[in-house]
Coordinates of C-alpha atoms in Angstrom, one line a residue:
Chain F
M1 CA 85.6 42.1 -51.8
K2 CA 85.6 43.8 -48.5
S3 CA 82.5 45.8 -49.3
I4 CA 80.7 42.7 -50.4
F5 CA 81.4 41.2 -47.0
A6 CA 80.2 44.3 -45.4
I7 CA 77.0 44.2 -47.4
L8 CA 76.5 40.6 -46.7
F9 CA 77.1 41.2 -43.0
F10 CA 74.6 44.0 -43.2
I11 CA 72.0 41.9 -44.9
S12 CA 72.5 39.1 -42.4
C13 CA 72.0 41.5 -39.6
L14 CA 68.9 42.9 -41.3
S15 CA 67.5 39.4 -41.6
C16 CA 68.3 39.0 -37.9
E17 CA 66.2 42.0 -37.2
S18 CA 63.3 41.1 -39.3
Q19 CA 63.4 37.5 -38.3
P20 CA 63.7 37.2 -34.6
K21 CA 62.6 33.6 -34.9
I22 CA 65.9 32.0 -35.8
N23 CA 65.3 28.4 -35.0
I24 CA 68.1 27.1 -32.9
A25 CA 66.5 23.7 -32.9
A26 CA 66.4 23.5 -36.7
G27 CA 68.7 20.7 -37.8
K28 CA 68.6 19.4 -34.3
K29 CA 70.6 16.2 -34.0
M30 CA 70.0 13.0 -32.1
V31 CA 73.1 11.6 -30.5
K32 CA 73.9 8.1 -29.5
V33 CA 73.9 7.2 -25.9
N34 CA 75.6 4.0 -24.8
G35 CA 73.4 1.9 -22.7
G36 CA 74.7 -0.3 -19.9
K37 CA 73.8 -1.3 -16.5
F38 CA 71.8 1.1 -14.5
K39 CA 71.1 1.1 -10.8
T40 CA 69.1 4.0 -9.2
F41 CA 70.9 5.5 -6.3
Y42 CA 68.2 4.7 -3.9
V43 CA 67.9 0.9 -4.4
S44 CA 69.4 -1.6 -2.0
K45 CA 72.8 -3.2 -2.8
T46 CA 71.1 -6.5 -3.5
D47 CA 68.8 -5.1 -6.2
K48 CA 69.7 -6.2 -9.7
P49 CA 70.6 -3.4 -12.1
L50 CA 68.5 -2.6 -15.2
I51 CA 70.0 -3.4 -18.6
V52 CA 69.6 -0.4 -20.8
A53 CA 70.2 -0.8 -24.6
P54 CA 72.0 2.0 -26.5
F55 CA 69.6 4.6 -27.8
L56 CA 69.3 7.9 -29.6
M57 CA 68.5 11.1 -27.8
D58 CA 67.6 14.6 -28.9
E59 CA 70.6 16.8 -28.3
C60 CA 68.5 19.4 -26.6
A61 CA 65.0 19.9 -25.2
V62 CA 62.0 20.6 -27.4
T63 CA 61.5 24.3 -27.8
N64 CA 58.4 26.5 -27.9
A65 CA 58.8 26.9 -31.6
E66 CA 59.0 23.2 -32.2
F67 CA 56.0 22.5 -30.0
L68 CA 54.0 25.1 -31.8
E69 CA 54.4 23.1 -35.0
F70 CA 53.0 20.1 -33.2
V71 CA 50.0 22.0 -31.9
K72 CA 49.3 23.4 -35.3
A73 CA 49.3 19.9 -36.8
N74 CA 47.3 18.5 -33.9
P75 CA 44.8 21.1 -32.8
A76 CA 43.4 18.7 -30.2
W77 CA 46.5 19.7 -28.2
S78 CA 45.9 23.4 -28.4
R79 CA 45.3 25.3 -25.2
S80 CA 41.5 25.6 -25.5
K81 CA 40.9 22.1 -26.9
V82 CA 43.0 20.0 -24.6
K83 CA 41.1 17.9 -22.1
R84 CA 41.7 18.8 -18.4
I85 CA 42.6 15.2 -17.5
F86 CA 45.5 15.4 -20.0
A87 CA 46.8 18.9 -19.0
D88 CA 46.0 21.2 -16.1
S89 CA 45.1 24.8 -16.4
N90 CA 48.8 26.0 -16.6
Y91 CA 49.1 24.2 -20.0
L92 CA 51.2 26.4 -22.4
K93 CA 50.3 29.5 -20.3
Q94 CA 53.5 31.3 -21.5
W95 CA 51.9 31.5 -25.1
K96 CA 49.7 34.3 -26.4
S97 CA 47.0 32.0 -27.7
D98 CA 46.2 28.6 -29.0
F99 CA 48.5 28.9 -32.1
E100 CA 50.6 31.9 -31.3
I101 CA 53.6 32.1 -29.0
G102 CA 53.2 35.9 -29.5
E103 CA 55.4 38.7 -30.6
S104 CA 55.9 39.9 -27.0
N105 CA 57.2 36.4 -26.2
K106 CA 59.6 36.3 -29.0
N107 CA 62.5 35.7 -26.6
I108 CA 61.2 32.3 -25.7
Y109 CA 60.9 30.8 -29.2
N110 CA 64.1 28.9 -28.7
S111 CA 63.6 28.3 -25.0
P112 CA 62.6 24.8 -23.9
V113 CA 58.8 24.4 -24.0
V114 CA 57.6 24.2 -20.4
N115 CA 54.1 24.0 -18.9
V116 CA 53.5 20.8 -20.8
S117 CA 51.9 17.8 -19.3
W118 CA 53.3 14.2 -19.6
F119 CA 50.5 13.4 -21.9
A120 CA 51.3 16.3 -24.2
A121 CA 55.0 15.5 -24.2
N122 CA 54.3 11.9 -24.9
A123 CA 52.0 12.8 -27.8
Y124 CA 54.7 15.1 -29.2
C125 CA 57.3 12.3 -29.2
N126 CA 54.9 9.9 -30.9
W127 CA 54.1 12.5 -33.5
K128 CA 57.8 12.6 -34.2
N129 CA 58.0 8.8 -34.3
K130 CA 60.0 9.0 -31.1
R131 CA 59.2 8.4 -27.5
L132 CA 59.9 9.8 -24.0
P133 CA 63.1 8.5 -22.4
T134 CA 62.7 6.0 -19.6
L135 CA 64.0 7.2 -16.2
A136 CA 67.0 4.8 -16.6
E137 CA 67.8 6.2 -20.0
W138 CA 67.5 9.7 -18.9
E139 CA 69.7 9.2 -15.8
I140 CA 72.4 7.4 -17.8
A141 CA 72.4 10.3 -20.4
G142 CA 72.3 12.9 -17.6
N143 CA 75.1 11.5 -15.6
A144 CA 77.7 12.0 -18.4
P145 CA 80.2 14.7 -17.4
P146 CA 80.3 18.1 -19.0
E147 CA 82.7 18.6 -21.8
N148 CA 82.8 22.3 -22.5
I149 CA 82.8 23.9 -19.0
P150 CA 85.2 23.6 -16.1
Y151 CA 83.5 21.7 -13.3
T152 CA 84.5 19.8 -10.1
S153 CA 81.5 17.6 -9.8
V154 CA 78.2 17.2 -11.6
T155 CA 76.4 17.3 -8.3
D156 CA 78.0 20.6 -7.4
Y157 CA 77.0 22.0 -10.8
I158 CA 73.4 20.9 -10.3
M159 CA 73.2 22.2 -6.8
K160 CA 74.2 25.7 -8.0
W161 CA 71.1 25.7 -10.2
Y162 CA 68.9 25.2 -7.2
E163 CA 70.6 28.0 -5.3
K164 CA 69.9 30.6 -8.0
P165 CA 66.5 32.2 -8.1
S166 CA 64.4 31.3 -11.2
L167 CA 65.1 33.7 -14.1
P168 CA 62.1 35.7 -15.3
L169 CA 62.8 34.5 -18.8
L170 CA 63.9 30.9 -19.5
P171 CA 67.1 30.9 -21.5
N172 CA 67.5 29.3 -24.9
V173 CA 68.2 25.6 -25.4
K174 CA 72.0 24.9 -25.6
S175 CA 72.7 27.8 -23.3
T176 CA 74.2 25.7 -20.5
Y177 CA 76.8 22.9 -20.9
C178 CA 77.3 20.1 -23.4
N179 CA 78.2 16.7 -22.0
T180 CA 80.5 14.0 -23.4
Y181 CA 77.6 12.4 -25.4
G182 CA 77.0 15.8 -27.1
L183 CA 73.8 16.4 -25.1
Y184 CA 73.0 19.9 -24.0
D185 CA 71.4 21.2 -20.8
M186 CA 70.9 17.9 -19.1
H187 CA 71.0 19.8 -15.8
G188 CA 70.7 23.5 -14.9
L189 CA 68.1 24.7 -17.4
I190 CA 64.8 22.8 -16.8
W191 CA 63.5 19.5 -15.3
E192 CA 62.5 16.9 -18.0
W193 CA 59.7 14.4 -18.2
T194 CA 60.6 10.7 -18.3
F195 CA 58.3 8.1 -19.6
D196 CA 58.0 6.3 -16.2
F197 CA 58.5 9.3 -14.0
N198 CA 56.4 7.9 -11.2
S199 CA 57.5 4.2 -11.4
F200 CA 59.9 4.4 -8.5
I201 CA 57.7 5.8 -5.8
S202 CA 54.5 4.8 -4.2
T203 CA 54.4 7.1 -1.2
G204 CA 55.7 10.6 -0.5
D205 CA 57.4 10.1 2.8
S206 CA 60.8 8.6 2.6
R207 CA 62.2 8.0 6.0
N208 CA 61.1 4.5 6.4
T209 CA 63.4 1.5 6.1
T210 CA 60.8 -0.8 4.7
N211 CA 61.6 -2.4 1.4
D212 CA 59.3 -0.4 -0.9
N213 CA 60.3 2.8 -2.5
N214 CA 60.0 4.8 0.6
N215 CA 63.7 5.1 0.8
L216 CA 63.7 8.1 -1.3
F217 CA 62.4 10.4 1.4
C218 CA 65.3 10.0 3.6
A219 CA 65.7 11.5 6.9
G220 CA 67.7 9.6 9.3
A221 CA 66.8 6.3 7.9
S222 CA 67.8 6.1 4.3
I223 CA 69.5 2.8 5.1
N224 CA 69.2 1.3 1.7
V225 CA 70.3 4.1 -0.4
T226 CA 73.5 3.2 -2.2
N227 CA 74.7 6.8 -2.5
R228 CA 73.1 8.8 0.2
D229 CA 75.3 11.8 -0.4
D230 CA 73.9 12.5 -3.9
Y231 CA 71.6 15.3 -2.8
A232 CA 71.1 16.4 -6.4
A233 CA 69.7 13.0 -7.3
F234 CA 67.4 13.1 -4.2
L235 CA 66.0 16.4 -5.3
R236 CA 65.5 15.1 -8.8
Y237 CA 63.7 11.9 -7.8
G238 CA 61.8 13.8 -5.1
F239 CA 60.6 16.2 -7.7
R240 CA 59.4 13.4 -10.0
G241 CA 57.6 11.8 -7.1
S242 CA 55.5 14.9 -6.7
L243 CA 54.3 14.9 -10.3
R244 CA 51.1 13.7 -11.9
G245 CA 50.6 13.2 -15.6
S246 CA 48.4 16.2 -16.1
Y247 CA 50.8 18.6 -14.3
C248 CA 52.1 21.6 -16.2
I249 CA 55.0 23.3 -14.5
S250 CA 57.0 26.3 -15.5
S251 CA 60.4 24.6 -15.1
L252 CA 59.4 21.2 -16.6
G253 CA 59.9 20.3 -20.3
F254 CA 61.2 17.3 -22.2
R255 CA 63.2 15.8 -25.0
C256 CA 62.6 12.7 -27.0
V257 CA 64.5 9.5 -27.7
K258 CA 64.4 6.7 -30.2
D259 CA 65.5 3.1 -30.2
L260 CA 68.8 2.6 -32.0
S261 CA 67.5 -0.5 -33.8
S262 CA 64.8 1.5 -35.5
D263 CA 67.3 3.8 -37.0
K264 CA 70.5 3.2 -39.0
F265 CA 73.3 4.8 -37.2
Chain G
M1 CA 16.6 17.7 59.5
K2 CA 20.2 18.3 60.5
T3 CA 21.3 15.0 59.0
K4 CA 19.3 15.6 55.9
K5 CA 21.1 18.9 55.4
H6 CA 24.4 17.1 55.9
I7 CA 23.5 14.5 53.4
F8 CA 22.5 17.1 50.9
V9 CA 25.7 19.0 51.3
L10 CA 27.6 15.8 50.9
L11 CA 25.7 14.9 47.8
A12 CA 26.2 18.3 46.3
F13 CA 29.9 18.1 47.1
A14 CA 30.2 14.7 45.5
A15 CA 28.3 15.8 42.5
A16 CA 30.4 18.8 42.0
F17 CA 33.6 16.7 42.5
G18 CA 32.3 14.1 40.1
L19 CA 31.4 16.6 37.5
S20 CA 34.7 18.2 37.5
C21 CA 36.3 14.8 37.3
N22 CA 34.2 14.1 34.3
N23 CA 35.1 17.4 32.7
S24 CA 38.8 16.8 32.9
N25 CA 38.4 13.3 31.6
T26 CA 36.6 14.4 28.4
S27 CA 39.1 13.6 25.8
A28 CA 39.7 15.9 22.9
A29 CA 38.2 13.4 20.5
D30 CA 34.9 13.6 22.3
E31 CA 34.2 17.3 22.2
K32 CA 31.8 18.3 19.4
V33 CA 33.5 20.1 16.5
T34 CA 31.5 23.1 15.4
G35 CA 32.1 25.9 12.9
E36 CA 35.0 26.7 10.7
E37 CA 37.7 29.3 10.6
I38 CA 40.8 30.3 8.7
A39 CA 43.9 30.2 11.0
E40 CA 45.5 33.5 11.6
L41 CA 49.2 32.8 11.1
S42 CA 52.1 35.0 12.4
Y43 CA 55.7 35.7 11.5
A44 CA 58.4 35.5 14.1
P45 CA 58.8 37.0 16.6
M46 CA 55.1 37.4 16.9
V47 CA 52.6 34.7 18.1
P48 CA 49.0 34.6 17.1
K49 CA 46.7 35.7 19.9
P50 CA 45.4 33.1 22.3
I51 CA 42.4 31.1 21.3
T52 CA 39.3 31.9 23.4
R53 CA 36.9 29.4 21.8
N54 CA 35.5 26.9 24.3
H55 CA 34.9 24.3 21.6
P56 CA 37.0 22.7 18.8
T57 CA 36.4 23.8 15.3
H58 CA 37.5 23.1 11.7
V59 CA 40.6 25.2 11.2
I60 CA 41.9 25.9 7.7
V61 CA 45.7 26.6 7.5
N62 CA 46.9 28.0 4.2
L63 CA 50.7 27.8 3.9
N64 CA 52.7 28.9 0.9
V65 CA 56.1 27.4 0.1
V66 CA 58.5 30.1 -1.1
E67 CA 62.0 29.7 -2.4
R68 CA 63.6 33.1 -2.1
V69 CA 66.9 34.9 -1.5
M70 CA 67.0 36.8 1.8
K71 CA 69.6 38.1 4.2
L72 CA 71.4 35.6 6.4
A73 CA 73.6 38.4 7.9
D74 CA 74.3 42.0 7.1
S75 CA 76.0 41.5 3.7
T76 CA 75.3 37.8 3.4
E77 CA 72.5 36.3 1.3
Y78 CA 71.2 32.8 1.0
M79 CA 68.6 31.0 -1.1
F80 CA 66.1 30.1 1.6
W81 CA 63.4 27.5 1.2
T82 CA 60.5 28.6 3.4
F83 CA 57.0 28.1 4.7
G84 CA 55.3 31.5 4.1
G85 CA 58.3 33.3 2.8
A86 CA 60.3 33.6 6.1
V87 CA 62.5 31.6 8.4
P88 CA 61.2 30.3 10.7
G89 CA 57.9 29.5 8.9
Q90 CA 54.6 31.0 10.1
F91 CA 53.4 30.2 13.6
I92 CA 50.3 28.1 13.6
R93 CA 48.0 28.2 16.7
V94 CA 45.1 25.8 17.0
R95 CA 43.1 24.4 19.9
E96 CA 43.2 20.9 21.3
G97 CA 40.5 18.9 19.5
D98 CA 40.5 21.1 16.4
E99 CA 40.2 19.4 13.0
V100 CA 43.0 21.0 11.0
E101 CA 43.1 21.3 7.3
I102 CA 46.5 22.0 5.9
N103 CA 46.6 23.5 2.4
L104 CA 50.2 23.6 1.1
Y105 CA 50.7 25.7 -2.0
N106 CA 54.1 25.4 -3.7
L107 CA 54.6 28.6 -5.6
P108 CA 54.9 28.2 -9.4
Q109 CA 58.4 29.9 -9.7
N110 CA 59.8 27.4 -7.1
K111 CA 62.1 24.8 -8.5
L112 CA 61.5 21.9 -6.2
S113 CA 58.8 19.7 -4.7
H114 CA 58.1 20.2 -0.9
S115 CA 56.0 18.8 1.8
I116 CA 55.2 19.3 5.5
D117 CA 55.6 17.0 8.5
L118 CA 53.9 18.4 11.6
H119 CA 55.0 16.8 14.8
A120 CA 51.5 17.6 16.1
V121 CA 50.0 15.0 13.7
S122 CA 49.2 11.5 14.8
G123 CA 49.6 9.4 11.7
P124 CA 52.5 7.9 9.6
G125 CA 54.9 10.5 8.3
G126 CA 53.1 13.4 10.1
G127 CA 51.5 14.4 6.8
A128 CA 54.7 14.4 4.7
E129 CA 53.4 11.7 2.4
A130 CA 50.0 13.3 1.9
S131 CA 51.5 16.8 1.3
N132 CA 54.3 16.3 -1.2
V133 CA 53.6 18.9 -3.8
A134 CA 55.1 20.0 -7.1
P135 CA 55.6 23.7 -8.0
G136 CA 52.4 25.5 -9.0
H137 CA 50.2 23.0 -7.2
T138 CA 48.5 22.6 -3.8
S139 CA 48.2 19.6 -1.6
T140 CA 45.6 19.2 1.2
F141 CA 45.4 16.9 4.2
H142 CA 43.5 16.8 7.4
F143 CA 44.4 15.8 11.0
K144 CA 42.8 16.1 14.4
A145 CA 44.9 17.9 17.0
L146 CA 44.7 15.3 19.7
N147 CA 47.6 16.2 22.0
P148 CA 48.2 19.7 23.3
G149 CA 51.7 21.0 23.2
L150 CA 54.3 23.0 21.2
Y151 CA 55.5 21.1 18.1
V152 CA 58.0 21.6 15.3
Y153 CA 56.9 21.3 11.7
H154 CA 59.3 20.9 8.8
C155 CA 59.6 19.8 5.2
A156 CA 60.2 16.1 4.7
T157 CA 60.9 15.8 1.0
A158 CA 64.1 14.2 -0.1
P159 CA 66.8 15.1 0.8
V160 CA 65.2 16.0 4.1
P161 CA 68.4 17.4 5.8
M162 CA 68.8 19.9 3.0
H163 CA 65.2 21.1 3.1
I164 CA 65.6 21.7 6.8
A165 CA 69.0 23.2 6.5
N166 CA 67.6 25.7 4.0
G167 CA 65.1 26.9 6.5
M168 CA 62.0 24.8 6.1
Y169 CA 60.7 24.6 9.7
G170 CA 58.3 26.4 12.0
L171 CA 56.1 25.9 15.1
I172 CA 52.6 24.8 15.7
Y173 CA 51.0 25.2 19.1
V174 CA 48.1 23.0 20.0
Q175 CA 46.6 25.1 22.9
P176 CA 45.2 22.9 25.7
K177 CA 41.5 23.3 25.9
E178 CA 41.8 25.0 29.2
G179 CA 44.2 27.5 27.7
L180 CA 47.4 28.9 29.3
P181 CA 47.6 31.4 32.1
K182 CA 47.5 34.9 30.8
V183 CA 50.9 36.7 30.4
D184 CA 51.9 40.1 29.3
R185 CA 53.8 39.2 26.1
E186 CA 54.2 36.2 23.9
Y187 CA 57.1 35.8 21.4
Y188 CA 58.2 33.3 18.8
L189 CA 61.8 32.3 18.6
M190 CA 63.3 29.5 16.5
Q191 CA 66.9 28.4 16.3
G192 CA 68.4 26.9 13.2
E193 CA 71.8 26.2 11.5
F194 CA 73.0 27.1 8.1
Y195 CA 75.9 25.4 6.2
T196 CA 77.6 27.6 3.7
K197 CA 80.7 26.9 1.5
Q198 CA 82.3 30.2 2.6
G199 CA 83.0 31.2 6.2
F200 CA 80.9 33.2 8.7
G201 CA 80.1 36.7 7.5
A202 CA 81.3 36.2 3.9
K203 CA 79.6 38.7 1.6
G204 CA 77.2 37.9 -1.2
L205 CA 75.0 34.9 -2.1
Q206 CA 76.2 31.8 -0.3
E207 CA 76.1 28.2 -1.4
F208 CA 74.9 25.3 0.7
D209 CA 77.7 23.1 1.8
E210 CA 76.5 19.5 2.0
Q211 CA 79.7 18.2 3.6
K212 CA 79.6 20.6 6.5
G213 CA 76.0 19.4 7.1
I214 CA 77.1 15.8 7.1
D215 CA 79.9 16.7 9.5
E216 CA 77.5 18.7 11.7
Q217 CA 79.7 21.8 11.5
P218 CA 77.4 24.7 10.7
T219 CA 78.8 28.1 9.6
Y220 CA 75.8 29.9 11.1
V221 CA 73.7 29.2 14.1
V222 CA 70.9 31.8 14.4
F223 CA 67.5 32.7 15.9
N224 CA 64.7 33.6 13.6
G225 CA 66.5 33.0 10.3
G226 CA 69.4 35.4 10.4
V227 CA 72.2 37.0 12.4
N228 CA 70.6 39.7 14.6
A229 CA 67.1 39.0 13.3
N230 CA 65.9 39.9 16.8
A231 CA 68.8 41.7 18.4
G232 CA 69.8 45.4 18.5
K233 CA 67.1 47.5 17.0
N234 CA 65.0 44.4 16.4
A235 CA 65.2 43.3 20.1
L236 CA 62.0 42.0 21.6
P237 CA 60.4 44.8 23.7
A238 CA 59.2 44.3 27.3
K239 CA 58.5 46.4 30.3
V240 CA 59.8 45.8 33.8
G241 CA 57.2 43.9 35.9
E242 CA 55.9 42.0 32.9
T243 CA 55.9 38.3 32.3
V244 CA 57.3 37.2 29.0
R245 CA 56.4 33.9 27.4
L246 CA 58.7 32.6 24.7
F247 CA 57.6 29.8 22.3
V248 CA 61.0 28.4 21.4
G249 CA 61.7 25.9 18.7
N250 CA 64.8 24.3 17.4
G251 CA 64.7 23.5 13.7
G252 CA 68.2 22.0 13.7
P253 CA 68.9 20.2 11.5
N254 CA 71.7 18.9 13.7
L255 CA 72.4 20.8 16.9
V256 CA 70.7 20.5 20.3
S257 CA 70.3 23.9 21.9
S258 CA 71.4 24.8 25.4
F259 CA 68.8 27.6 25.6
H260 CA 69.5 30.3 28.1
V261 CA 68.6 33.9 28.8
I262 CA 71.5 35.8 30.3
G263 CA 70.5 37.7 33.4
E264 CA 67.1 36.0 33.8
I265 CA 65.8 32.9 35.6
F266 CA 63.1 30.8 34.0
D267 CA 60.1 31.1 36.4
K268 CA 58.4 28.3 34.4
V269 CA 59.3 26.1 31.5
Y270 CA 56.9 23.7 29.8
V271 CA 59.7 21.2 29.3
E272 CA 60.0 20.1 25.6
G273 CA 56.8 22.0 24.9
G274 CA 54.7 19.4 26.8
E275 CA 52.7 19.3 30.0
M276 CA 55.4 19.0 32.5
V277 CA 56.4 22.3 34.1
N278 CA 59.8 22.9 35.7
R279 CA 60.5 26.0 37.7
N280 CA 63.4 28.2 38.7
F281 CA 66.4 27.2 36.6
G282 CA 68.6 28.8 34.0
T283 CA 69.2 26.7 31.0
T284 CA 66.9 24.3 29.2
L285 CA 67.8 21.7 26.6
I286 CA 65.9 21.9 23.3
P287 CA 66.4 19.0 20.9
S288 CA 66.7 19.4 17.2
G289 CA 63.1 19.1 16.0
G290 CA 61.9 20.0 19.5
A291 CA 60.5 22.9 21.4
A292 CA 60.0 24.5 24.8
I293 CA 57.7 27.2 26.3
V294 CA 59.6 29.4 28.7
E295 CA 58.3 32.2 31.0
M296 CA 60.1 34.8 33.0
K297 CA 59.1 37.9 34.9
I298 CA 61.3 40.8 34.0
D299 CA 62.4 42.7 37.2
I300 CA 65.2 45.0 36.0
P301 CA 65.4 47.2 32.9
G302 CA 68.1 46.5 30.3
I303 CA 69.1 44.2 27.6
Y304 CA 68.7 40.4 28.1
N305 CA 70.7 38.3 25.7
I306 CA 69.1 35.1 24.6
V307 CA 71.7 32.5 23.6
D308 CA 72.5 29.0 22.9
H309 CA 74.8 28.4 25.9
S310 CA 76.9 26.0 23.8
I311 CA 78.5 29.4 23.7
F312 CA 80.8 29.4 20.7
R313 CA 77.6 29.3 18.7
T314 CA 76.6 32.7 20.1
F315 CA 80.0 34.2 20.1
N316 CA 81.2 33.1 16.7
K317 CA 78.2 31.9 14.7
G318 CA 75.4 34.4 15.3
C319 CA 73.2 32.7 17.9
L320 CA 71.8 35.7 19.7
A321 CA 68.5 37.4 20.3
Q322 CA 67.6 40.1 22.8
I323 CA 64.9 41.3 25.1
K324 CA 65.0 45.0 25.7
A325 CA 63.2 45.8 29.0
T326 CA 62.3 49.4 29.9
G327 CA 60.8 50.8 33.1
G328 CA 61.7 51.4 36.7
R329 CA 64.6 49.8 38.5
D330 CA 64.2 47.8 41.7
T331 CA 67.6 48.3 43.5
L332 CA 66.8 45.7 46.0
I333 CA 67.0 43.0 43.3
F334 CA 70.0 44.3 41.4
R335 CA 72.4 47.3 41.7
K336 CA 76.0 48.2 40.8
N337 CA 78.2 49.8 43.4

């Protein structure tokens, strides 16, 4: 009995060796996120909250391995075929070639796919019969507290991510914390695209008190911000404000969502 | 004949006078812009050499945004957000009337979006809106340097106080078209505060403390981005008899500086970096987001401590730089018994 175990163990190790591409994202679940009322932190107190319906969300970000399947099935989204207006020149630059992540990059198979444009992320979600989360959906999902790590405040946790230099190699999905919805890595691994990432901001400067979206770029005058101490949120919204749909960035990936009504749950 | 000569002299005099009046009335906007050049930027404590051009030009300023861990004190590290990879950011020197092109490149490995607001810009936001840029990308905008003077620039992406508190500030000098009087040495000094969770001098990588920032209670107040950045073996060299000009900025984000050089008297200060000159005094106020140009002739050899005379900051929080003057001693001016 013991020796059988040993042999099995040995075999499993062997298979580890010969198959470095264990797919962490295989059997990836979607988890239910309760909707509710959502107010961005920068709106005025008189703004009406958005009503967000419950939805399903990928438990973790889309990996390089998963995205490779998409590109293979949709060659128009390969690195050499993609149109520049849909993805800038950094598109999938971490891969070896159009349809290969590459043996030398085997440690990123299960890392979140980054250097993908909004258009590419959106196309992937559609291919999966899913869609990108709205900003409100993402924020509701992301604001749930961690479940499996000690923490004092989500904001503190996020701020620590900014204080650490970027790692040379992006860690695997599910390598940070899991929140109370069962969602992994909502903060501290990558930024994530939202469907309407640029819907909240029209200008870049933020220190005005006028009634448009300028409040985001606070300095002294972020009068209308409901929670002006939430620096992590300021950084997140500020980052989204600098994006364009074709941008491919080495810390920006995505995950998909689905309407609850379209699925029995 | 005699009267003719008189009239001629009078006319010549009037013409000369009128001409010089015209000259000084030519606004920066009227001078013809010719040529193009890439601005030579410098890291503190150095200042780019004076501009000798007698006409405005198209100046290209290429600035990189770099998020990187550097020393805040001997055994203390901090994740700085910087213009050009250093705190303070690179010194920009242009001439009054120049058309300035700012190219802001946000390095791909950076995590955050950044921007630049130059106080030398006339236009809403000072360029902040036009320059907000994501990692791996470049933003470009143009402005005409209308008003001569010494100005602070800084990042204005949300949350602005945190971007500034992490080191995103520097100086731009718009040199008046007539230039400044020649001096022997020019240096670049910029004060700024850092807010860390642990106390002053704690070892290792420090975390930003938002609450201390809100309470305006910095852990560190320093010149040129770190404790002793320009003191001790890094003191600013000078020789006795030389006139030293300091381009001084205050990045803040909170504190107003009581700028003072112990053992020297400011011969001349361009108050707040503008046109007004004050002479013969000891301490000048530099607001957060403000600047001053101070000049002093060094008469006696030795170490001159440059401080914020809100003096706990110097004694307990690191706000010290030094000029080390070498050369002969004039015992009539100063001597010990």
